[in-house]
Short mmCIF file of C-alpha atoms and ligand atoms in Angstrom, two decimals:
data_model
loop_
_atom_site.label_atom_id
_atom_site.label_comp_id
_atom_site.label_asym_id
_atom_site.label_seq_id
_atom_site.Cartn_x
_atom_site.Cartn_y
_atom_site.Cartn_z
CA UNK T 1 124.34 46.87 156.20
CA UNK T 2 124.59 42.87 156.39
CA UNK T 3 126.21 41.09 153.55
CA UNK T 4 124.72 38.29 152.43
CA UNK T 5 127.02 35.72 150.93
CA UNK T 6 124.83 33.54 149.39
CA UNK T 7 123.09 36.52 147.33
CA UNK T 8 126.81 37.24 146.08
CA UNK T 9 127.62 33.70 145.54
CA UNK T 10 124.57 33.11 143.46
CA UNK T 11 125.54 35.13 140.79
CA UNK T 12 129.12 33.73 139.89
CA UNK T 13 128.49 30.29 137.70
CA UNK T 14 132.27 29.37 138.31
CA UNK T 15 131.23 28.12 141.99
CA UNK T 16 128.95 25.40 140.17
CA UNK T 17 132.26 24.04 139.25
CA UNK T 18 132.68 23.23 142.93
CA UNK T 19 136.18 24.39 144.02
CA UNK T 20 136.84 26.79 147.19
CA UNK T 21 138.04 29.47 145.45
CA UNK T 22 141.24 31.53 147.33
CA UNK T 23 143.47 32.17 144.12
CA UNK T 24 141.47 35.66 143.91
CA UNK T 25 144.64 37.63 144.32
CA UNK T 26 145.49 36.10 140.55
CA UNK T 27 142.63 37.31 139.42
CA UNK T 28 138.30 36.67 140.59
CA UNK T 29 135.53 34.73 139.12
CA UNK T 30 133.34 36.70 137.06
CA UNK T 31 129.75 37.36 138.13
CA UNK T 32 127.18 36.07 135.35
CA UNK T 33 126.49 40.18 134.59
CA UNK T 34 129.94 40.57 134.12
CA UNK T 35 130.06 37.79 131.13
CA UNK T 36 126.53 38.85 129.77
CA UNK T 37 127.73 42.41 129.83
CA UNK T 38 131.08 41.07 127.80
CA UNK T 39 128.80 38.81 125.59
CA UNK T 40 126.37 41.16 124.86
CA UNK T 41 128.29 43.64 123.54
CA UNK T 42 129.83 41.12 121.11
CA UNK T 43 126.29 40.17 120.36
CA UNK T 44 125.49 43.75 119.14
CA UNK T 45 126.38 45.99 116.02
CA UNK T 46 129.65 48.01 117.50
CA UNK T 47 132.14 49.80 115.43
CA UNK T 48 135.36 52.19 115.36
CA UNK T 49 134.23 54.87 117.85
CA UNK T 50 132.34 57.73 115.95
CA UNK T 51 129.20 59.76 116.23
CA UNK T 52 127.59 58.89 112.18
CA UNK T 53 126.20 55.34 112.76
CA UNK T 54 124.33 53.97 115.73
CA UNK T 55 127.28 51.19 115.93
CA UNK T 56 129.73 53.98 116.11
CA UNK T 57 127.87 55.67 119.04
CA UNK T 58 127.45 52.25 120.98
CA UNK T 59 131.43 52.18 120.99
CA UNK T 60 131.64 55.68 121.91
CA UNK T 61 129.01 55.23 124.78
CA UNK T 62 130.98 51.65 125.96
CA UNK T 63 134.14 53.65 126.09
CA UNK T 64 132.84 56.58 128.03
CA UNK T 65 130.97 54.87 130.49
CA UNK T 66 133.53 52.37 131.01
CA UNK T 67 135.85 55.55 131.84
CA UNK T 68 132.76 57.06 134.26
CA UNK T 69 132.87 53.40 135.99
CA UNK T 70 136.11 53.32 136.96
CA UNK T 71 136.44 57.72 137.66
CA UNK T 72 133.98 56.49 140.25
CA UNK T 73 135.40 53.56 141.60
CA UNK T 74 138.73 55.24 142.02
CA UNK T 75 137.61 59.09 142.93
CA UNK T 76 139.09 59.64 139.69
CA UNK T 77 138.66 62.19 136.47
CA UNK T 78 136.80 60.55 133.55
CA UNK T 79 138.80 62.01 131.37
CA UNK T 80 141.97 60.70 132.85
CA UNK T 81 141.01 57.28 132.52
CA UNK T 82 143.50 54.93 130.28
CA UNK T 83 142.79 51.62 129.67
CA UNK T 84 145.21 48.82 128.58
CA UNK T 85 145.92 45.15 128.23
CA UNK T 86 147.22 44.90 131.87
CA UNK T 87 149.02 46.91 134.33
CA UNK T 88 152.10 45.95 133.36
CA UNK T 89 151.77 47.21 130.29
CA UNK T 90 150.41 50.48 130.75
CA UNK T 91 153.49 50.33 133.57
CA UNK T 92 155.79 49.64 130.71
CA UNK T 93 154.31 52.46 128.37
CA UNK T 94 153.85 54.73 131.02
CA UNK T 95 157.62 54.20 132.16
CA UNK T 96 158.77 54.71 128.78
CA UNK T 97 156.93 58.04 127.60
CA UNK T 98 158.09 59.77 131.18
CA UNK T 99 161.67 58.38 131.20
CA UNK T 100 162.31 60.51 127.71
CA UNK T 101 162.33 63.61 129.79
CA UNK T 102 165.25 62.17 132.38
CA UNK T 103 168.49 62.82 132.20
CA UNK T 104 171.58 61.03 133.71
CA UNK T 105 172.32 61.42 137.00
CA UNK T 106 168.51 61.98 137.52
CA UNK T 107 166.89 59.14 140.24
CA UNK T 108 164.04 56.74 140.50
CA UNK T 109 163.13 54.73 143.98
CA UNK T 110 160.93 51.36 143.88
CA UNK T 111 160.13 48.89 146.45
CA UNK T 112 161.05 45.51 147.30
CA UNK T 113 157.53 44.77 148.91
CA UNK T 114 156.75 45.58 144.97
CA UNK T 115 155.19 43.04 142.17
CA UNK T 116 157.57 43.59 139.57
CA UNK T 117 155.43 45.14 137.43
CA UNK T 118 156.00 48.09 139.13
CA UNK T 119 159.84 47.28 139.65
CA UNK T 120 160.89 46.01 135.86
CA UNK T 121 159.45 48.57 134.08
CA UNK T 122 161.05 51.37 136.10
CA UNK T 123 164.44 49.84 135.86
CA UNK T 124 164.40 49.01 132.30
CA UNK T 125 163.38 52.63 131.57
CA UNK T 126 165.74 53.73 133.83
CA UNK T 127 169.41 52.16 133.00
CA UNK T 128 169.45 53.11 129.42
CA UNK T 129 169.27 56.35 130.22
CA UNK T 130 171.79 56.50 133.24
CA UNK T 131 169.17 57.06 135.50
CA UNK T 132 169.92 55.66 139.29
CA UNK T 133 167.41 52.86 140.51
CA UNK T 134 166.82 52.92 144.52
CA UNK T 135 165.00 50.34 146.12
CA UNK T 136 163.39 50.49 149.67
CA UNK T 137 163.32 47.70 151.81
CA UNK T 138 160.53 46.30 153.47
CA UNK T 139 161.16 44.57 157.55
CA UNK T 140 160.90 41.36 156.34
CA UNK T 141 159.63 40.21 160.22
CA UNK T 142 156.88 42.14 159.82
CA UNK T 143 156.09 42.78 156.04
CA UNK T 144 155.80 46.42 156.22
CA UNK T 145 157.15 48.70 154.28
CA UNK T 146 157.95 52.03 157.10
CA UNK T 147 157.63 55.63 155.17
CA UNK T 148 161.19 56.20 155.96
CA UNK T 149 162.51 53.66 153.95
CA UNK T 150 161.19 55.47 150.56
CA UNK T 151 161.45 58.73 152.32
CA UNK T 152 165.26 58.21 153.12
CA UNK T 153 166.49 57.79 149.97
CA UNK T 154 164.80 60.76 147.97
CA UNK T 155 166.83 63.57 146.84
CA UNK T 156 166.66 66.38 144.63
CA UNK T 157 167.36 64.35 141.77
CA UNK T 158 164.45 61.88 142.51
CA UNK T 159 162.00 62.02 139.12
CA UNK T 160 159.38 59.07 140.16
CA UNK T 161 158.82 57.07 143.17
CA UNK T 162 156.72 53.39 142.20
CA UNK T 163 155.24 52.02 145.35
CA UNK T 164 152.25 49.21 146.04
CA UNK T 165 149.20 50.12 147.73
CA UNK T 166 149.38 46.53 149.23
CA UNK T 167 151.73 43.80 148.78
CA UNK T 168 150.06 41.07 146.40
CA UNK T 169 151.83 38.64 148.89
CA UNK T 170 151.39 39.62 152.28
CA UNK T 171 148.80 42.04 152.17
CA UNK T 172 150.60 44.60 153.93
CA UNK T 173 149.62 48.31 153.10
CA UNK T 174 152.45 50.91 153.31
CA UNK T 175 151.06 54.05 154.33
CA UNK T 176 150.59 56.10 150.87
CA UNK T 177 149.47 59.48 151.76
CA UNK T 178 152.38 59.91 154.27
CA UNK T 179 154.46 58.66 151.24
CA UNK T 180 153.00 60.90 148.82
CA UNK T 181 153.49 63.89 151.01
CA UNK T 182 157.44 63.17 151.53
CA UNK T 183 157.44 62.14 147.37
CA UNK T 184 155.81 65.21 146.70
CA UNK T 185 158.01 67.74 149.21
CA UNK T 186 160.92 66.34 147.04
CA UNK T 187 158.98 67.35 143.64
CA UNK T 188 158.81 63.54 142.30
CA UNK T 189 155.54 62.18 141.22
CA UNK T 190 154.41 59.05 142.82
CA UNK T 191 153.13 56.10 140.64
CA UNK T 192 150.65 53.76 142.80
CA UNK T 193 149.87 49.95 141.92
CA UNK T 194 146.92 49.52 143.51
CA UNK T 195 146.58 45.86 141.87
CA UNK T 196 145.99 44.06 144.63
CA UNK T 197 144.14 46.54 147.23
CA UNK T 198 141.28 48.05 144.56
CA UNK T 199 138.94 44.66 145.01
CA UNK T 200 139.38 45.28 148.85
CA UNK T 201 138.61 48.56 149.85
CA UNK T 202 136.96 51.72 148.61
CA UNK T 203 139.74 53.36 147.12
CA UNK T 204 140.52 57.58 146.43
CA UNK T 205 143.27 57.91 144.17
CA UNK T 206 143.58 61.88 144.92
CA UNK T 207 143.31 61.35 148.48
CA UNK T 208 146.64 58.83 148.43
CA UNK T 209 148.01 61.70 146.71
CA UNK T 210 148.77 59.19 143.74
CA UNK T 211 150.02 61.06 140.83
CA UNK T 212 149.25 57.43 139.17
CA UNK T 213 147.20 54.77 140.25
CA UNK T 214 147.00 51.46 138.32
CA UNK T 215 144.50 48.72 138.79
CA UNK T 216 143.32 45.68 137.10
CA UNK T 217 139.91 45.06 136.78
CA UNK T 218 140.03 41.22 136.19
CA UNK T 219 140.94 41.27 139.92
CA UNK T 220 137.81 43.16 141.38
CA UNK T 221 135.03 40.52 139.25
CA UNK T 222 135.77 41.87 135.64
CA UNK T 223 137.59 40.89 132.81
CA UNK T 224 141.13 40.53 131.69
CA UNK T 225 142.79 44.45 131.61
CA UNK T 226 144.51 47.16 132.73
CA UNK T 227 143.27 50.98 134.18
CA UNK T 228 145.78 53.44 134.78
CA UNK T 229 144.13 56.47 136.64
CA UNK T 230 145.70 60.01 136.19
CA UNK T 231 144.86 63.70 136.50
CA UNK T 232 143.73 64.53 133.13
CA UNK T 233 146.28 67.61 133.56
CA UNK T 234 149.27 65.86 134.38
CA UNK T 235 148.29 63.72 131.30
CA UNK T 236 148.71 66.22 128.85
CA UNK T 237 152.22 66.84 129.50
CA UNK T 238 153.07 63.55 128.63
CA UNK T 239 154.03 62.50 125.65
CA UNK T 240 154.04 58.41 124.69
CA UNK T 241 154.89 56.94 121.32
CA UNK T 242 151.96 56.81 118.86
CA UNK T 243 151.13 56.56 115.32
CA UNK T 244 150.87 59.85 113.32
CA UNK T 245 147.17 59.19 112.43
CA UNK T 246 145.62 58.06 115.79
CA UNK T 247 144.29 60.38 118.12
CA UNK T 248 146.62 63.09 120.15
CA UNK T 249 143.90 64.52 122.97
CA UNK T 250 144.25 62.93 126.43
CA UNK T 251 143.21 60.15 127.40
CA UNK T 252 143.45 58.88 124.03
CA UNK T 253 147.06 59.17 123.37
CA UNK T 254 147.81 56.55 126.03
CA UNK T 255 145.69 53.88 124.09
CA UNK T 256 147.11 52.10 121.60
CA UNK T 257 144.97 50.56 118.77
CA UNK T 258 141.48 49.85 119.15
CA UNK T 259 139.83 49.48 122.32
CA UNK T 260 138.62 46.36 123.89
CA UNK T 261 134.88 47.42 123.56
CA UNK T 262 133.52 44.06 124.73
CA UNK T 263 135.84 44.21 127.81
CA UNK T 264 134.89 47.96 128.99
CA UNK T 265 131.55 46.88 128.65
CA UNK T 266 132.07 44.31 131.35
CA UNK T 267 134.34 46.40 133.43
CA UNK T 268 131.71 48.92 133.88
CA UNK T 269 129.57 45.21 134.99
CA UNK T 270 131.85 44.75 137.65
CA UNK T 271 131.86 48.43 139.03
CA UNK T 272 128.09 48.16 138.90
CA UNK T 273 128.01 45.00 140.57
CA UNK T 274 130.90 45.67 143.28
CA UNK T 275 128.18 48.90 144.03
CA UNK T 276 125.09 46.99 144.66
CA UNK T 277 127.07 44.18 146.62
CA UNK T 278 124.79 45.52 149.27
CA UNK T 279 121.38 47.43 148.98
CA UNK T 280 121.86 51.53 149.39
CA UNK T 281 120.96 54.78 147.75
CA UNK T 282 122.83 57.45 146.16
CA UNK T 283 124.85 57.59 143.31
CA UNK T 284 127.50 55.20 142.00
CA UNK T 285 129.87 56.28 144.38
CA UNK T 286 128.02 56.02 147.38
CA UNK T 287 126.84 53.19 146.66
CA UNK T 288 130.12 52.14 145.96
CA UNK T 289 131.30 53.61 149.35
CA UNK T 290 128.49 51.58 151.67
CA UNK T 291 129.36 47.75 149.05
CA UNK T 292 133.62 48.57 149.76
CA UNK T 293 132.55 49.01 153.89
CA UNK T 294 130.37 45.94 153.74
CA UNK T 295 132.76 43.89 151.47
CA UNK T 296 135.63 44.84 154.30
CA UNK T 297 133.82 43.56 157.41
CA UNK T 298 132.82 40.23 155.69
CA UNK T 299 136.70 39.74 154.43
CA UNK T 300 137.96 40.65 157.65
CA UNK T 301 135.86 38.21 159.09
CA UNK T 302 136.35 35.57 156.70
CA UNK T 303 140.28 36.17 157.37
CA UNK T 304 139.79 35.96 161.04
CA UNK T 305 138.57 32.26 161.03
CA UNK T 306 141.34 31.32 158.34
CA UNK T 307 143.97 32.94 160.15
CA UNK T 308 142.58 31.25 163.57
CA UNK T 309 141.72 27.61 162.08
CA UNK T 310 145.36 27.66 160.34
CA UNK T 311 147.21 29.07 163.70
CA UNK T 312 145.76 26.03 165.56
CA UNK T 313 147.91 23.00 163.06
CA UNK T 314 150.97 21.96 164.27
CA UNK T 315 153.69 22.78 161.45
CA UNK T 316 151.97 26.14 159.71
CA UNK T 317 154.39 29.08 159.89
CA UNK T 318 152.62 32.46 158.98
CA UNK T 319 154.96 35.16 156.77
CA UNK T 320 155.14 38.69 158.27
CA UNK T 321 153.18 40.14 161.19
CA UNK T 322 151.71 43.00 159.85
CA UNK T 323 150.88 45.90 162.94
CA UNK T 324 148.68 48.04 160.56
CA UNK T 325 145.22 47.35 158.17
CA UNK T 326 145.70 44.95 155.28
CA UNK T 327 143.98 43.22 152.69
CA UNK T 328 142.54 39.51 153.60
CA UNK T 329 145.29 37.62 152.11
CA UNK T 330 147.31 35.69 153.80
CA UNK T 331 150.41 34.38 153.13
CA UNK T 332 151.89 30.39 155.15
CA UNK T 333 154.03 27.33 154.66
CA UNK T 334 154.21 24.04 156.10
CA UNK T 335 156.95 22.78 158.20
CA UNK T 336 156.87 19.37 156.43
CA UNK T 337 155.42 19.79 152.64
CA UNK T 338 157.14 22.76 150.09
CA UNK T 339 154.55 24.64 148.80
CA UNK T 340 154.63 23.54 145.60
CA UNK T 341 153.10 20.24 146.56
CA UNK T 342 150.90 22.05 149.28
CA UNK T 343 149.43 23.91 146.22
CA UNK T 344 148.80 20.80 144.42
CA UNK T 345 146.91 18.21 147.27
CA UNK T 346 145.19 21.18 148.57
CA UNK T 347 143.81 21.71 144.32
CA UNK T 348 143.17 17.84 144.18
CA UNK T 349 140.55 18.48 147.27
CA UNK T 350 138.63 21.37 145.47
CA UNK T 351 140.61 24.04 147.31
CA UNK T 352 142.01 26.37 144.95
CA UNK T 353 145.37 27.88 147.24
CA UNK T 354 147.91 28.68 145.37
CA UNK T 355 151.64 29.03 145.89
CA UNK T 356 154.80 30.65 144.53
CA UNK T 357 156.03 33.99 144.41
CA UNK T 358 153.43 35.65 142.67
CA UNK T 359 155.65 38.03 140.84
CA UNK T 360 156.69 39.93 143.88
CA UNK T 361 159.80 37.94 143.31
CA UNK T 362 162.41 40.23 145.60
CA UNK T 363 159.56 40.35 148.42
CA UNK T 364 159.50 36.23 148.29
CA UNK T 365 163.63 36.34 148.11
CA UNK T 366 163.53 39.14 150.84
CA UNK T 367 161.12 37.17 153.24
CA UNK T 368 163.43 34.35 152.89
CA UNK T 369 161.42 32.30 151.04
CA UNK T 370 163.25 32.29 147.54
CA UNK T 371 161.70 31.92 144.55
CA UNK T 372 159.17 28.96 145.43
CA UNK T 373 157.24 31.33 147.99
CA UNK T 374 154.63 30.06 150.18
CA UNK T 375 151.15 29.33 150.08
CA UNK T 376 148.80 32.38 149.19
CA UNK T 377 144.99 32.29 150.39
CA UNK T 378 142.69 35.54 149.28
CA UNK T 379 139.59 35.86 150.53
CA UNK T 380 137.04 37.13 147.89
CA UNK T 381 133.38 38.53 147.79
CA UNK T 382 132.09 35.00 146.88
CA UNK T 383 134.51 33.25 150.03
CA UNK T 384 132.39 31.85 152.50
CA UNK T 385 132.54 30.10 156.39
CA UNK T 386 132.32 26.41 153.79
CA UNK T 387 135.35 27.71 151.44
CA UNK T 388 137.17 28.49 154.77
CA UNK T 389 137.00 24.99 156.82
CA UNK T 390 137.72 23.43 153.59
CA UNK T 391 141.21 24.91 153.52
CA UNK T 392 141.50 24.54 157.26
CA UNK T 393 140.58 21.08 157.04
CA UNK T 394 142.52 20.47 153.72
CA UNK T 395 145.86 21.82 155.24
CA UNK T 396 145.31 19.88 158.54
CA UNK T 397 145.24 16.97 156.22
CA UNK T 398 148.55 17.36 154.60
CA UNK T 399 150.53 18.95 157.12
CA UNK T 400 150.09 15.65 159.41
C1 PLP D 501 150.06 43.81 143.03
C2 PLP D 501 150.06 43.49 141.57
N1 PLP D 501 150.58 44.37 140.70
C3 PLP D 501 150.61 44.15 139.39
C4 PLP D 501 150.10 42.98 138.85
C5 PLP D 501 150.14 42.79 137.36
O1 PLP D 501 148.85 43.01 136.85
P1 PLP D 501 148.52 42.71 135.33
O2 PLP D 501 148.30 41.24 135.22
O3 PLP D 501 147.26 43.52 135.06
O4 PLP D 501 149.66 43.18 134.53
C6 PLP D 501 149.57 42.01 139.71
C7 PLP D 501 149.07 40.74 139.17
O5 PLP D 501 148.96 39.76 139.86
C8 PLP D 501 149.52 42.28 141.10
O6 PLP D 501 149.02 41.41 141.97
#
């Protein structure tokens, strides 16, 4: 099925604005439907959850479709949908609420290809308790992170192993379900960030063998959040913080306060709009399934010419070499300008390219790069062959 980029750029407003947009690793533009969906639901009577009052059902019926959007999107359980302010906090709750059943002595293994998000957390649950932190190392030539080097250091006191689905820097995928079969033979669960790969590809929690997965929808086109994605089972033996009075069933427990109504409203936008990103048939998941295969040939393409108009200036060094699939971001410095003020004269010629670390502060200091990074360019759903020569042209501009 072709993909039409100037169908999907039509319906995201922020592109009036001008600027070539490759910051969407930090997070997308918003199709209009997305912000309608968000504004809409302010617009209308909504209430606490409930089934008495018509405003009270509209909450229940945002929350509960919100949770069918993303079950679909992932191949996940409805019912073990949690939502949250971000993935780093529902990192940090989650953390918390399993770390009260470790015991010193007992082991947890994260990854230096990681976005701390899904490092922090597991260490500051961890050392109170006298709980061992392993990290696995990535090969910093060619930004992949091998099985072995999780799979080496479990043992039979390894409780949880945190591990990307792709590296918000490089875009490197580490194989999951070959991790999540060596996590699992060692009876550890596996907890999955899949920040960074869920806007690229159609994604099957179970499949990865993800005990957790954890995305964000404000980087697949919706708003600012957090999804954590979880058999409903494995759920209800898991027991977070909460207050006495609020709700104890699963998913519910997870979710502190009130729910972001507005927000799920335009999270279930994005999953709707992400599955008709192409025309096809079928239900939300199929749909879905045909958008994510589209979506992947035109990024792959759009990566190509980046990757090929950058290669041909004199002075642009590429980070990591990756042998396997990855997500179209791309990750480069310049011989003769630091990144910092790469980032800034590529933004004062509409090209939006920025660079740092990006959180994945130990993969930056492990690639060599220290803490200010490189440049980042994402390709997005809206990036087109226009956006592209821009950057090319902008970097052959300030690298000479
Ligand atoms: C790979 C990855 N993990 C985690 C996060 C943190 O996500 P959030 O902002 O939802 O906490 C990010 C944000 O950039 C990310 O790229």
């Amino acid at each position: 099925m072709t993909y039409d980029v100037a169908a999907v750029r039509a319906h995201f407003p922020a592109l009036e604005e001008g600027a070539a947009h490759f910051d969407g690793p930090g997070g997308a533009q918003v199709p209009g439907l997305v912000a309608d969906a968000v504004a809409g639901t302010l617009r209308a009577a909504v209430s606490n959850r409930g089934i008495r009052s018509a405003a009270e059902r509209r909450a229940d019926d945002i929350v509960t479709g919100a949770r069918r959007a993303v079950a679909d999107l992932l191949a996940g359980e409805p019912g073990g949908v949690v939502f949250g302010r971000s993935m780093t906090q529902l990192t940090y709750d989650m953390a918390r609420a399993l770390a009260k059943e470790w015991r010193p002595g007992d082991e947890v293994v994260v990854t230096t290809l990681d976005h701390d998000a899904n490092i922090r957390p597991w260490v500051h649950a961890a050392e109170p308790r006298g709980v061992t932190v392993r990290r696995a190392g990535f090969d910093p030539a060619s930004g992949e992170l091998e099985v072995e080097a999780v799979a080496g250091l479990l043992t039979g006191r390894t409780r949880l192993v945190a591990v990307t689905a792709a590296s918000n820097l490089l875009g490197t995928r580490p194989d999951i379900p070959a991790i999540a079969e060596r996590v699992h033979a060692a009876g550890a669960l596996l907890y999955v960030d899949g920040v960074h790969l869920t806007p690229h590809s159609l994604v099957d929690a179970g499949r990865f063998g993800a005990d957790f997965y954890v995305c964000s929808p404000y980087k697949f086109l919706g708003p600012h959040l957090g999804v954590l994605a979880a058999d409903p089972a494995l759920l209800r033996t898991i027991h977070p913080d909460k207050l006495l009075a609020s709700a104890d069933a699963v998913p519910e427990r997870f979710e502190l306060g009130t729910l972001p109504y507005e927000l799920l409203a335009g999270t279930t936008a994005a999953v709707d709009f992400l599955a008709r990103l192409v025309p096809g048939k079928g239900s939300r998941r199929e749909r879905l399934a045909v958008s994510m295969a589209a979506l992947e040939r035109h990024e792959r393409a759009m990566l190509e010419r980046l990757e090929a108009g950058l290669a041909g200036i004199a002075g642009v060094t590429f980070h990591g070499s990756p042998r396997r699939d990855r997500t179209p971001t791309t990750l480069f410095s310049l011989d003769r300008v630091a990144p910092a003020d790469a980032y800034r004269l590529l933004a004062e010629r509409g090209v939006n390219a920025p660079a740092g670390h990006f959180y994945a502060l130990e993969c930056s200091r492990g690639l060599g790069l220290g803490d200010a990074g490189a440049i980042r360019a994402g390709i997005a759903p809206y990036t087109d062959e226009s956006d592209v020569d821009r950057l090319v042209e902008g970097v052959r501009e300030i690298a000479g």
